[in-house]
Short mmCIF file of C-alpha atoms in Angstrom, two decimals:
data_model
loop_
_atom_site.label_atom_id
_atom_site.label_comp_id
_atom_site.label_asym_id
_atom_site.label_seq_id
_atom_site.Cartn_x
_atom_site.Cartn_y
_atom_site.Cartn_z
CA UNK A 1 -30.98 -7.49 55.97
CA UNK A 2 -27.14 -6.89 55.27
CA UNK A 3 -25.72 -9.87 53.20
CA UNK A 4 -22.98 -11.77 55.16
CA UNK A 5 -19.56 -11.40 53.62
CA UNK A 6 -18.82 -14.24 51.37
CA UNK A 7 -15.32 -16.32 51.35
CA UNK A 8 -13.73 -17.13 48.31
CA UNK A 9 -15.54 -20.32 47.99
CA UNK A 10 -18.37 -19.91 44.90
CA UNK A 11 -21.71 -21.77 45.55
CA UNK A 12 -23.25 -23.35 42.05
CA UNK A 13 -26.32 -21.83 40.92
CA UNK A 14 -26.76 -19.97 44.15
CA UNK A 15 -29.57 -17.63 42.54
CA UNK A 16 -31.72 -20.48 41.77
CA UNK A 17 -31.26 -22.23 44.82
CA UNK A 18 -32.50 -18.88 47.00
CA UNK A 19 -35.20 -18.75 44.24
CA UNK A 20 -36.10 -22.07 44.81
CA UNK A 21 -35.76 -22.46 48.55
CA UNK A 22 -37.29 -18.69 48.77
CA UNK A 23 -36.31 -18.72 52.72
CA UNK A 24 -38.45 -16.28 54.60
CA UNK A 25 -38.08 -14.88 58.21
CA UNK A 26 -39.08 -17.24 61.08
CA UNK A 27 -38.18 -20.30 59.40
CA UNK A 28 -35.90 -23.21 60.06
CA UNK A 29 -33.84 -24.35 57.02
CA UNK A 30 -31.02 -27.17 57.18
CA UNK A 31 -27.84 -27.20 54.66
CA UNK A 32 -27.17 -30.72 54.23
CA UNK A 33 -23.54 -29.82 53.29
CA UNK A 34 -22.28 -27.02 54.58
CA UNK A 35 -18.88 -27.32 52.65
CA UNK A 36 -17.10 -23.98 52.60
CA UNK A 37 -21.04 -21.85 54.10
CA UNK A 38 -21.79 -20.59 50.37
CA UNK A 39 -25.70 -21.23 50.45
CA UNK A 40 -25.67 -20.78 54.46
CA UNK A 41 -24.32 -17.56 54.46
CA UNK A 42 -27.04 -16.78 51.52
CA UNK A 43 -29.91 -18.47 53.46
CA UNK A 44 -29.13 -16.49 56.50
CA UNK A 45 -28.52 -13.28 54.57
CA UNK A 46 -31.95 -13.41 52.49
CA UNK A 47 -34.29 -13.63 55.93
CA UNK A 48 -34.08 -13.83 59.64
CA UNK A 49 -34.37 -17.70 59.84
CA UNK A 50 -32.97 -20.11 61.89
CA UNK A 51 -30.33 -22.26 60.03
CA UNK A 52 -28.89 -26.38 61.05
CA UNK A 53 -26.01 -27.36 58.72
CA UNK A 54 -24.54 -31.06 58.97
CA UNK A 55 -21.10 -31.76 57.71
CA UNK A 56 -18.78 -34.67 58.10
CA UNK A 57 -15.54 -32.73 57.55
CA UNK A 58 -14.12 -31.10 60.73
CA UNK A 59 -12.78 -28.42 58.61
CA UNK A 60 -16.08 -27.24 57.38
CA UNK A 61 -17.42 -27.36 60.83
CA UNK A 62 -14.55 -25.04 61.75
CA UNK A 63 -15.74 -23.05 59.44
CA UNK A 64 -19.13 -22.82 60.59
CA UNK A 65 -17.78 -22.40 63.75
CA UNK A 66 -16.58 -19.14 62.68
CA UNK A 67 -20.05 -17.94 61.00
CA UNK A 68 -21.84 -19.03 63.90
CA UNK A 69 -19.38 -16.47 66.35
CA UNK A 70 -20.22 -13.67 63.18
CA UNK A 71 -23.96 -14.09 64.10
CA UNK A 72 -24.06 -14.94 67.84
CA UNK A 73 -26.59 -11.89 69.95
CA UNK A 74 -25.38 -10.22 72.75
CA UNK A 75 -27.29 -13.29 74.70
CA UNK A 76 -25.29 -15.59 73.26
CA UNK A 77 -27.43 -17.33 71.00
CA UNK A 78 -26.60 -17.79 67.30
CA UNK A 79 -29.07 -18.65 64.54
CA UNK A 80 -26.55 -20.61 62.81
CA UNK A 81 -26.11 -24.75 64.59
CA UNK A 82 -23.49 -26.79 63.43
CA UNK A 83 -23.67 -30.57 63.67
CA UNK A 84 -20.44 -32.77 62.91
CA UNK A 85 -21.70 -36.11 60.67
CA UNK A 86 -23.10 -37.46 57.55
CA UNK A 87 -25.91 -35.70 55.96
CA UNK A 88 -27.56 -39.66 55.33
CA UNK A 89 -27.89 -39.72 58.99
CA UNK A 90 -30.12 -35.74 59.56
CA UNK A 91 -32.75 -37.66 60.84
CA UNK A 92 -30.71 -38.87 64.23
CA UNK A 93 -28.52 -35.99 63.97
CA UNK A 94 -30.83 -33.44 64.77
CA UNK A 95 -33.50 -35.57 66.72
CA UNK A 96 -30.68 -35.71 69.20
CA UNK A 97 -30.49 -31.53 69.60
CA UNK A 98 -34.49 -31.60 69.74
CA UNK A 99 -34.69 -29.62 66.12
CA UNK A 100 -38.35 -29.02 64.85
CA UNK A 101 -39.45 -29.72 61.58
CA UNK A 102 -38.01 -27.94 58.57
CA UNK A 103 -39.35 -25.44 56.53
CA UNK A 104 -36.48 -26.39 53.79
CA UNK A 105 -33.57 -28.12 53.20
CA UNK A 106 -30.33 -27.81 50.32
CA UNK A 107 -27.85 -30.23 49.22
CA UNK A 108 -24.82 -29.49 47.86
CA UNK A 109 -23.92 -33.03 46.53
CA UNK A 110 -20.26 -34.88 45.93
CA UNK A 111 -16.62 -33.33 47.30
CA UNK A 112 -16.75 -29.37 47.75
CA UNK A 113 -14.05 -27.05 46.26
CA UNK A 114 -11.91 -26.52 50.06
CA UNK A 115 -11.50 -30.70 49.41
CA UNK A 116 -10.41 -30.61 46.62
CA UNK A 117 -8.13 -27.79 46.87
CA UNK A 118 -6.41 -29.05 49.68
CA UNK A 119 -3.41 -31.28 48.92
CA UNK A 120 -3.10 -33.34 51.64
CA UNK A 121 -7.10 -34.62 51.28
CA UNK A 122 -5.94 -36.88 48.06
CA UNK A 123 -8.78 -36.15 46.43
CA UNK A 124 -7.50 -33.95 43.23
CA UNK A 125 -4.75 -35.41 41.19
CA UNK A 126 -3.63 -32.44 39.69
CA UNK A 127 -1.87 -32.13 42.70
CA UNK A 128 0.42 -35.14 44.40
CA UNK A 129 -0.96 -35.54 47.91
CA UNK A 130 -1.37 -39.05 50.34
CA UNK A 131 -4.04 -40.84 49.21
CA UNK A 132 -7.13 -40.36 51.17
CA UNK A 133 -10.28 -39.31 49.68
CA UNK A 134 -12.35 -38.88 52.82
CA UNK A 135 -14.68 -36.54 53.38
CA UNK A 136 -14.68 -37.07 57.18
CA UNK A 137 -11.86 -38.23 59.40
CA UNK A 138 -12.86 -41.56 60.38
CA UNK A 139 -12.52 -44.71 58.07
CA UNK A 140 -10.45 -46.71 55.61
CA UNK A 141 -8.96 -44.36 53.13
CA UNK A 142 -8.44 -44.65 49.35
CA UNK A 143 -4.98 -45.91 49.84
CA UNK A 144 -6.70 -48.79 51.89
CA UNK A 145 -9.11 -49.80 49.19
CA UNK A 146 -6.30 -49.47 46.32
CA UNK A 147 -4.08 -51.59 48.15
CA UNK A 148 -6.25 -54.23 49.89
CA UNK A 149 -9.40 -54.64 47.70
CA UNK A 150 -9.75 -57.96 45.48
CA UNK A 151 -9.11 -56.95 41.87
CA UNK A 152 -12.99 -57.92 40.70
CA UNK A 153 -14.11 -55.90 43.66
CA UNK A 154 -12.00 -52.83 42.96
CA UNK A 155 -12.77 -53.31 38.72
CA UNK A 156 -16.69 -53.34 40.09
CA UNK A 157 -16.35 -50.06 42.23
CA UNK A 158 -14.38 -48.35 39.26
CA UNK A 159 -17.18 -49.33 36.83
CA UNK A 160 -20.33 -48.58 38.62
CA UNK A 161 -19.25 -45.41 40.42
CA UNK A 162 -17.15 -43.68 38.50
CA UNK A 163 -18.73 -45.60 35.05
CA UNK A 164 -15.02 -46.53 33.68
CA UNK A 165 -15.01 -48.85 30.63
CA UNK A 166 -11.71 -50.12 31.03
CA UNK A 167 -12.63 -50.90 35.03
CA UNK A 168 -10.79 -54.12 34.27
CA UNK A 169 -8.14 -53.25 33.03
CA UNK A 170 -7.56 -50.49 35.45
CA UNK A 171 -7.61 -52.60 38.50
CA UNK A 172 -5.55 -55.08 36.58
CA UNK A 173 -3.18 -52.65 36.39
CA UNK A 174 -3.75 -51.00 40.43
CA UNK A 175 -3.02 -55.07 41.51
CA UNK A 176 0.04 -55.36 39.80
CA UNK A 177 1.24 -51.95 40.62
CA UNK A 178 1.03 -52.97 44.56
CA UNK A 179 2.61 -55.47 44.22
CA UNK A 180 6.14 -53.93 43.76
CA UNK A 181 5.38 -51.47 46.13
CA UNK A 182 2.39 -49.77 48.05
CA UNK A 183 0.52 -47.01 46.15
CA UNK A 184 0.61 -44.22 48.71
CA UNK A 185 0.04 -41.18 46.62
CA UNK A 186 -2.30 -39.53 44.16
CA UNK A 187 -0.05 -39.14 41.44
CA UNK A 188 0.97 -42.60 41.46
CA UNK A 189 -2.29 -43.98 41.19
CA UNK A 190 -2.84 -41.20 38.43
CA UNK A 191 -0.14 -42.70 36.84
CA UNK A 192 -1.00 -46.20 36.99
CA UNK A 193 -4.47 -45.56 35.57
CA UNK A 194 -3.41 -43.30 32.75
CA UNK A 195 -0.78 -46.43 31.38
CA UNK A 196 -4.01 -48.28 30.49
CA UNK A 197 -6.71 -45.83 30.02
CA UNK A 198 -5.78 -43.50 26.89
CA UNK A 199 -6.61 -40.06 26.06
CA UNK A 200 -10.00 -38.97 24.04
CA UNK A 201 -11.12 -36.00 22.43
CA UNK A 202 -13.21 -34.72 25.74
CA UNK A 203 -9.85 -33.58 26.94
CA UNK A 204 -10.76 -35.37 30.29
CA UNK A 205 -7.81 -36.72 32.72
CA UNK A 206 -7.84 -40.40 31.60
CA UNK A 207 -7.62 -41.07 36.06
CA UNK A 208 -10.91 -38.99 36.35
CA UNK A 209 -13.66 -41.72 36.26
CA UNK A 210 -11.73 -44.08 38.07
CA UNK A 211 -11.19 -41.66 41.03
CA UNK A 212 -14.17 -40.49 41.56
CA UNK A 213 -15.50 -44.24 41.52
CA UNK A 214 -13.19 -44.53 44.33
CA UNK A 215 -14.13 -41.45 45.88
CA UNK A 216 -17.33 -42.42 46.10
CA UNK A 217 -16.75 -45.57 47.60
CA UNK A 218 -14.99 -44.62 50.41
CA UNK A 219 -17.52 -41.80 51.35
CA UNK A 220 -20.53 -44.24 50.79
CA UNK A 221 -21.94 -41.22 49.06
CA UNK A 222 -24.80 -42.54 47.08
CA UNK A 223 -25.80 -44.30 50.16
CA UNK A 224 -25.78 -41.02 51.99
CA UNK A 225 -27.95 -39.50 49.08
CA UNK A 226 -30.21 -42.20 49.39
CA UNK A 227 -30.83 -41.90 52.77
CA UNK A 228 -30.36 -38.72 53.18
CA UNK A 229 -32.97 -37.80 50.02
CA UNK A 230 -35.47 -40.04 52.18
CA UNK A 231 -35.08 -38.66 55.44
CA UNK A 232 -35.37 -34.96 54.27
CA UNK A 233 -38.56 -35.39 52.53
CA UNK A 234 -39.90 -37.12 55.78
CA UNK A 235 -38.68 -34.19 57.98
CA UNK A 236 -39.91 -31.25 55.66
CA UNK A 237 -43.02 -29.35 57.09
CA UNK A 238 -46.56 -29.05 54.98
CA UNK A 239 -44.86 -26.34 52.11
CA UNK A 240 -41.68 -26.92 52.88
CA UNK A 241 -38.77 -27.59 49.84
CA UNK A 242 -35.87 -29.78 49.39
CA UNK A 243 -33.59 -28.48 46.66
CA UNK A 244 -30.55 -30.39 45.44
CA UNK A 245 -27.51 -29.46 43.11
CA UNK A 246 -25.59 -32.54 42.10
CA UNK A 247 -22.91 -33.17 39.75
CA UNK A 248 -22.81 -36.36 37.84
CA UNK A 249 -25.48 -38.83 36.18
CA UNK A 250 -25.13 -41.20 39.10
CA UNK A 251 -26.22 -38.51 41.86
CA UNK A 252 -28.78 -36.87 39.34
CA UNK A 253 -30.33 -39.99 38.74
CA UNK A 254 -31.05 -40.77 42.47
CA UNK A 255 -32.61 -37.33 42.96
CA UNK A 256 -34.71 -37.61 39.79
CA UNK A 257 -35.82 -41.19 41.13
CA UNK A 258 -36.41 -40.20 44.78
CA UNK A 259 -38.53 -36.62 43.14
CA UNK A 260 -40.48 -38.35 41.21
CA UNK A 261 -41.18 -41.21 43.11
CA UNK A 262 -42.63 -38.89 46.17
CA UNK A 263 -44.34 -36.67 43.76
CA UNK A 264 -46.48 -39.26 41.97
CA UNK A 265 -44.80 -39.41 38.50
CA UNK A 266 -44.32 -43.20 39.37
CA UNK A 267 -45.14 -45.50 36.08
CA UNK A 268 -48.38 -46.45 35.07
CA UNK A 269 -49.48 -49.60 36.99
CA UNK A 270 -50.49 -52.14 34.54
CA UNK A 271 -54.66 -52.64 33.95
CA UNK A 272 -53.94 -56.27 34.90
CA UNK A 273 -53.08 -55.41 38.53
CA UNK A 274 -55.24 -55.87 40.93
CA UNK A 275 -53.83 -53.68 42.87
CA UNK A 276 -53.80 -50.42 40.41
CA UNK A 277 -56.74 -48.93 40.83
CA UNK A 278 -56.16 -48.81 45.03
CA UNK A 279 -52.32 -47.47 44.06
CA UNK A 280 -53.75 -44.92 41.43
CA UNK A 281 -55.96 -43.05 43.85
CA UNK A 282 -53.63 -42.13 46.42
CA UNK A 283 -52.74 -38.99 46.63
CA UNK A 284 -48.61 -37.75 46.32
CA UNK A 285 -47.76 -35.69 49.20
CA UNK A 286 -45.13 -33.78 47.19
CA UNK A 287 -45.33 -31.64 43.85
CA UNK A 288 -41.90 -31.46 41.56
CA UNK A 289 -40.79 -28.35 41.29
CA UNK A 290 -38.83 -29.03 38.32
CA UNK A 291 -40.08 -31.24 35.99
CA UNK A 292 -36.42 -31.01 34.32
CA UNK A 293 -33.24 -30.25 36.26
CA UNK A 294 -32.24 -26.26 35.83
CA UNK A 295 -28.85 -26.15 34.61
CA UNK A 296 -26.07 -22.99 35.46
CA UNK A 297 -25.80 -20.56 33.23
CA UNK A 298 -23.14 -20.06 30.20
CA UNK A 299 -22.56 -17.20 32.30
CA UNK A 300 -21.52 -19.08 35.38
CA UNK A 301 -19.73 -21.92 33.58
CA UNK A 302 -17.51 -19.77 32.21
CA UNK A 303 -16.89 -17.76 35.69
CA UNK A 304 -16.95 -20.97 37.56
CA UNK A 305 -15.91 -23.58 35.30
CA UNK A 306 -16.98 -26.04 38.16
CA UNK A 307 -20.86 -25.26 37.86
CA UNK A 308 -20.50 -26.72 34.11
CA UNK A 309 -21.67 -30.39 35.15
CA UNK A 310 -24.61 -28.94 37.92
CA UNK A 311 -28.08 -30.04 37.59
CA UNK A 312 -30.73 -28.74 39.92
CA UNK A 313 -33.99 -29.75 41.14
CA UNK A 314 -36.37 -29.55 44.00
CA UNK A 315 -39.51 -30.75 45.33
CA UNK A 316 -42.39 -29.22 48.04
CA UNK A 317 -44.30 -30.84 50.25
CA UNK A 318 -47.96 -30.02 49.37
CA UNK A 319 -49.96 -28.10 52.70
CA UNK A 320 -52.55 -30.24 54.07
CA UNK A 321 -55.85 -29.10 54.58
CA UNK A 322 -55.12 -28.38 58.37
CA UNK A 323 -51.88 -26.19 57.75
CA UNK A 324 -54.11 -24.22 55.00
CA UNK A 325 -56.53 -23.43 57.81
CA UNK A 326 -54.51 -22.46 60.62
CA UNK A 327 -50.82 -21.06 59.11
CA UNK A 328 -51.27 -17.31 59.43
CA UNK A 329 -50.72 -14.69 56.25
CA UNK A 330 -47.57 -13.67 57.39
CA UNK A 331 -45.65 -17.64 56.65
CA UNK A 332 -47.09 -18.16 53.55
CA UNK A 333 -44.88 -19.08 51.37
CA UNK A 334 -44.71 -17.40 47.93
CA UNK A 335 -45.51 -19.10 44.78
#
């Protein structure tokens, strides 16, 4: 098939992910976050499949708009379907536009690169922009929570999502900030947080855990990844493969959880439970298909210096004995 033309945006670890997801002709396949089309235009370059993406930002379903007209047959049809919302909520999203099963899905976790890139999103403080932070259009925004939230409740966010020692003194300082004057922009809340957080030898922005602890707050985005891990597995057909890319221990460690947790690798009941020996013989429905989360490439890193923090993994659903019996040669998937 000719490969689609790719925009300037660069998908992490896209060769492992088409390894991984191996799409083959026939099959429908669902991008989770369809961000700037990277792995869609991939998925529906490597086989004649049938592709959903879900994204929250209006701007990326612009986008898709505009790969879907690319691909459209003279009868009007397309085999590219964009759906507007939260990848945590597939499961409704696509029950409502009668979708079958899946034969795999991809996520693409955190804020893409056209987010961050654009100034007037407030997600990047590199740049001074309002301060927004969502990924959708709907919602209180970051300049909400800065300037609203109680000061334990904003120290807790900073701390647990974006794992900031100094979350105390941070929204210490974010409290008494606002209350001179309203903190409307990115740079002043950059600000702010750099007078009390100093410099170490990482080289890291001293404001970079604390925004993306906000970030994540406003976007409920491990929720999303919690739901939306769930409802994917539940979704996939017999052989069919989830693959995720995230980009921090907090999203890594929910995937790694969620993997292992449908695949078996569960801990050892103890021999004291009554229950154990029932729990031990069921059988997983899934098989991990990494045991340990790929990582990009020095290669990549140094081409794309935002791959550096990726970790990938995936997990199949194992065919049942009925899908063994009946699936013909020609959708077998390949090892």
């Amino acid at each position: 098939m000719t490969a689609l033309p790719t925009p300037g945006h660069i998908p992490v670890m896209l060769p492992e992910v088409l390894d991984m997801l191996a799409p083959r002709d026939g099959a429908t396949y669902l991008d989770g976050t369809f961000g700037g089309g990277g792995y869609a235009r991939a998925i529906l370059s490597a086989a004649r499949c049938t592709l959903w993406a879900i994204d929250r930002d209006p701007a990326a379903i612009r986008r898709g708009e505009a790969l879907q007209a690319e691909l459209r047959a003279p009868d009007g049809t397309s085999r590219l379907h964009m759906v507007q919302g939260g990848f945590g909520e597939m499961r409704d999203l696509l029950a409502q536009r009668d979708a079958p099963m899946l034969d795999g899905v991809v996520l693409d976790l955190g804020v893409s690169s056209f987010q961050l890139d654009e100034v007037e999103r407030g997600f990047s403080f590199r740049t001074d922009g309002p301060l927004d932070m969502r990924m959708g259009d709907t919602g209180p925004t970051a300049a909400d929570i800065v300037n609203t939230m109680a000061e334990t409740d904003l120290a807790n966010i900073i701390y647990e999502y974006g794992e900031e020692r100094r979350s105390r003194r941070v929204a210490g300082a974010i409290v008494a900030a606002r209350a001179e004057a309203p903190i409307l922009t990115t740079f002043r809340l950059a600000e702010i947080i750099r007078s009390v957080v100093p410099g170490d030898r990482s080289g890291i922005d001293p404001a970079t855990r604390s925004f993306q602890g906000i970030r994540i707050h406003v976007n409920d985005e491990l929720g999303q990844i919690v739901s939306g891990l769930e409802q994917a597995m539940e979704m996939l057909s017999p052989g069919g493969r989830l693959v995720v890319v995230s980009f921090h221990s907090l999203e890594d460690r929910l995937v790694k959880r969620a993997m292992n947790r449908a695949a078996g690798r569960v801990p050892a009941p103890s021999r004291h439970d009554p229950g154990a020996m029932r729990a031990g013989q069921e059988m997983p429905e899934f098989r991990l298909l990494t045991t340990k989360a790929l990582r990009p490439t020095d290669a990549e890193c140094r081409a794309n210096p935002r791959a550096r923090s990726a970790r990938l993994r995936g997990i199949e659903r194992l065919p049942t004995a009925e899908s063994l019996t009946s699936a013909p040669l020609s959708t077998e998937r390949r090892p």
